[in-house]
PDB file of C-alpha atoms in Angstrom:
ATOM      1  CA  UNK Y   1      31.856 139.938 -68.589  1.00  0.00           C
ATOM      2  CA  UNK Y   2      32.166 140.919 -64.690  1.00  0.00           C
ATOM      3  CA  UNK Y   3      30.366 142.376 -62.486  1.00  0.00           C
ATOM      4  CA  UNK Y   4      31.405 143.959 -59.097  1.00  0.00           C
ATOM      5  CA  UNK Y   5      29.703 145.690 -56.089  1.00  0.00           C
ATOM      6  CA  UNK Y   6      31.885 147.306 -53.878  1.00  0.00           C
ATOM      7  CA  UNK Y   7      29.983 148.257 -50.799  1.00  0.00           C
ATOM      8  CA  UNK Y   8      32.192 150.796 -49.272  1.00  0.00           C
ATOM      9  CA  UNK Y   9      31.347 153.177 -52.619  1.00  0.00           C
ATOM     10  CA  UNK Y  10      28.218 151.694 -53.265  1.00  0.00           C
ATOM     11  CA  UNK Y  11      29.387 151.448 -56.891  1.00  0.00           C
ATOM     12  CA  UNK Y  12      28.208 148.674 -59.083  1.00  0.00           C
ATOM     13  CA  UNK Y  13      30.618 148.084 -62.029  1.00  0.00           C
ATOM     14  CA  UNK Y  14      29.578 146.248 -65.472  1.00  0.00           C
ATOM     15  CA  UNK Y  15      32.939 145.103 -67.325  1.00  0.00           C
ATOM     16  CA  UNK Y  16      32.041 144.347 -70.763  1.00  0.00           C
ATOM     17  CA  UNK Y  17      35.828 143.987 -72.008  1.00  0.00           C
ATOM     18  CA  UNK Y  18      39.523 143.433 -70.628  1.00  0.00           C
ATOM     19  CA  UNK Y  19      40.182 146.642 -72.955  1.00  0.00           C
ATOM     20  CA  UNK Y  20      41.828 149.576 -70.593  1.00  0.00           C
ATOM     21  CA  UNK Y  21      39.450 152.461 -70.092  1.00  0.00           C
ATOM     22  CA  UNK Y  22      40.611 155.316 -72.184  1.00  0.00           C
ATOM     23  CA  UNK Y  23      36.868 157.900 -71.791  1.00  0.00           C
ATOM     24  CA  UNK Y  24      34.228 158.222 -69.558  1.00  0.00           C
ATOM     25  CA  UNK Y  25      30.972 159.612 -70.722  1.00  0.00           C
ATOM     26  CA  UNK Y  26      28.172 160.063 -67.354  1.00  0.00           C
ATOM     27  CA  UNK Y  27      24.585 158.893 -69.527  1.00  0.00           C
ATOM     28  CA  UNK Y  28      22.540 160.442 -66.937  1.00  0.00           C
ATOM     29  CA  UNK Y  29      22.854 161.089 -62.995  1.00  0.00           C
ATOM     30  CA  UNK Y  30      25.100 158.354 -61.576  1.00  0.00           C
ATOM     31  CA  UNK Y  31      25.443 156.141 -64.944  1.00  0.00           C
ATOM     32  CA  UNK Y  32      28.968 156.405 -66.815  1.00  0.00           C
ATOM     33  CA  UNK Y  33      29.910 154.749 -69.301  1.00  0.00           C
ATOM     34  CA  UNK Y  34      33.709 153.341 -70.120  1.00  0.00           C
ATOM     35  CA  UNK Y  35      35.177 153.185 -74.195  1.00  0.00           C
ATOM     36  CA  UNK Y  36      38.221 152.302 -75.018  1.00  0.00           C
ATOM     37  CA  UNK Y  37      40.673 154.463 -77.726  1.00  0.00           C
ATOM     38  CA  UNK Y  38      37.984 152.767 -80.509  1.00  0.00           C
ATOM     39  CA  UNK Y  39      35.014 154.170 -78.947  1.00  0.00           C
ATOM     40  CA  UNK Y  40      34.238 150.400 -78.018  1.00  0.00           C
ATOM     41  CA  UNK Y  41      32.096 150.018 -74.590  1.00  0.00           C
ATOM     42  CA  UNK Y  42      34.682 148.535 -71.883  1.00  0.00           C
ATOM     43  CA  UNK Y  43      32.566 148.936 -69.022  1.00  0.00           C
ATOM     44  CA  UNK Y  44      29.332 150.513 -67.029  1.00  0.00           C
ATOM     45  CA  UNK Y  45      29.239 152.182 -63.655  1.00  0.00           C
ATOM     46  CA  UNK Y  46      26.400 152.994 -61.537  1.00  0.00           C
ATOM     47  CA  UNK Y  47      27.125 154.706 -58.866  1.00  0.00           C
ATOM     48  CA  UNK Y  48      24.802 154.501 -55.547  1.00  0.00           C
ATOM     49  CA  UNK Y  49      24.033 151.468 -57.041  1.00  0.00           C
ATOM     50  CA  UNK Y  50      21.159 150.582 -54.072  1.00  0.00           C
ATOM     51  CA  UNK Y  51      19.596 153.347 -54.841  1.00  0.00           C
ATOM     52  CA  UNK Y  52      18.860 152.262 -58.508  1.00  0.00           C
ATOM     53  CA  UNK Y  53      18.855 148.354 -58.392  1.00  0.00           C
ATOM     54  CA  UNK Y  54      18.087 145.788 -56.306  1.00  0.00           C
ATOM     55  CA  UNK Y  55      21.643 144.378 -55.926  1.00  0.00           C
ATOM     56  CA  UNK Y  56      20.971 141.381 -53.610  1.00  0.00           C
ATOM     57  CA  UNK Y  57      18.550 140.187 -56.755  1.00  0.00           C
ATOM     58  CA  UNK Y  58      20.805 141.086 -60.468  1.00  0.00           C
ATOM     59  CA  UNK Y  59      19.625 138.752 -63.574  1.00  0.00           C
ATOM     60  CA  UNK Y  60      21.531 138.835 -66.916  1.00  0.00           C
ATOM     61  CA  UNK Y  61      18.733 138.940 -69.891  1.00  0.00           C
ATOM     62  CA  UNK Y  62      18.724 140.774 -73.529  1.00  0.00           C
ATOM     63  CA  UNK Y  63      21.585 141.962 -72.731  1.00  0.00           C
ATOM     64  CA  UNK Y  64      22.670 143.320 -76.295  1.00  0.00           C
ATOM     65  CA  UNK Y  65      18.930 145.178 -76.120  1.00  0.00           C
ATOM     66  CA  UNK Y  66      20.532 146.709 -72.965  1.00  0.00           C
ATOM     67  CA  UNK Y  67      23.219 147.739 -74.629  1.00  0.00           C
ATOM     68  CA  UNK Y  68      21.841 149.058 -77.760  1.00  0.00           C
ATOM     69  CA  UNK Y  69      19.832 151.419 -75.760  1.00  0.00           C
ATOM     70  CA  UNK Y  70      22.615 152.984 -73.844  1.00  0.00           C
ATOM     71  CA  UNK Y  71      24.650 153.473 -77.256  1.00  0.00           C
ATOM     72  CA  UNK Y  72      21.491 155.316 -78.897  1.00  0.00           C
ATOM     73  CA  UNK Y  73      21.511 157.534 -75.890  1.00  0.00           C
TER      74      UNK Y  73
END
């Protein structure tokens, strides 16, 4: 797993897989979600990321509770 910032966008980027990005699905207002040809999760965005996280401050926990939300959703 990676994650990016890039400042210039203000986009923060979750990559959950080296699997190309074949769909994008937006979960709600500036969250978009990445599956591959599978329907397998690849990657999250969040775009104007500062306005939803603190970015200087990110901590990894329950992670597969994370996830398991946004795939009921």
């Amino acid at each position: 797993m990676k994650i990016e910032y890039f400042q210039e966008s203000d986009m923060l980027y979750i990559e959950l897989s080296d699997k190309k990005s074949a769909h994008q699905k937006e979960m709600m207002k500036d969250f978009v979600i990445d599956t591959d040809e599978l329907g397998n999760f690849v990657g999250i965005e969040i775009e104007h990321a500062s306005k939803h996280v603190d970015i200087n401050q990110i901590v990894t926990k329950n992670i597969k509770e994370v996830l398991s939300v946004l795939s009921a959703a």
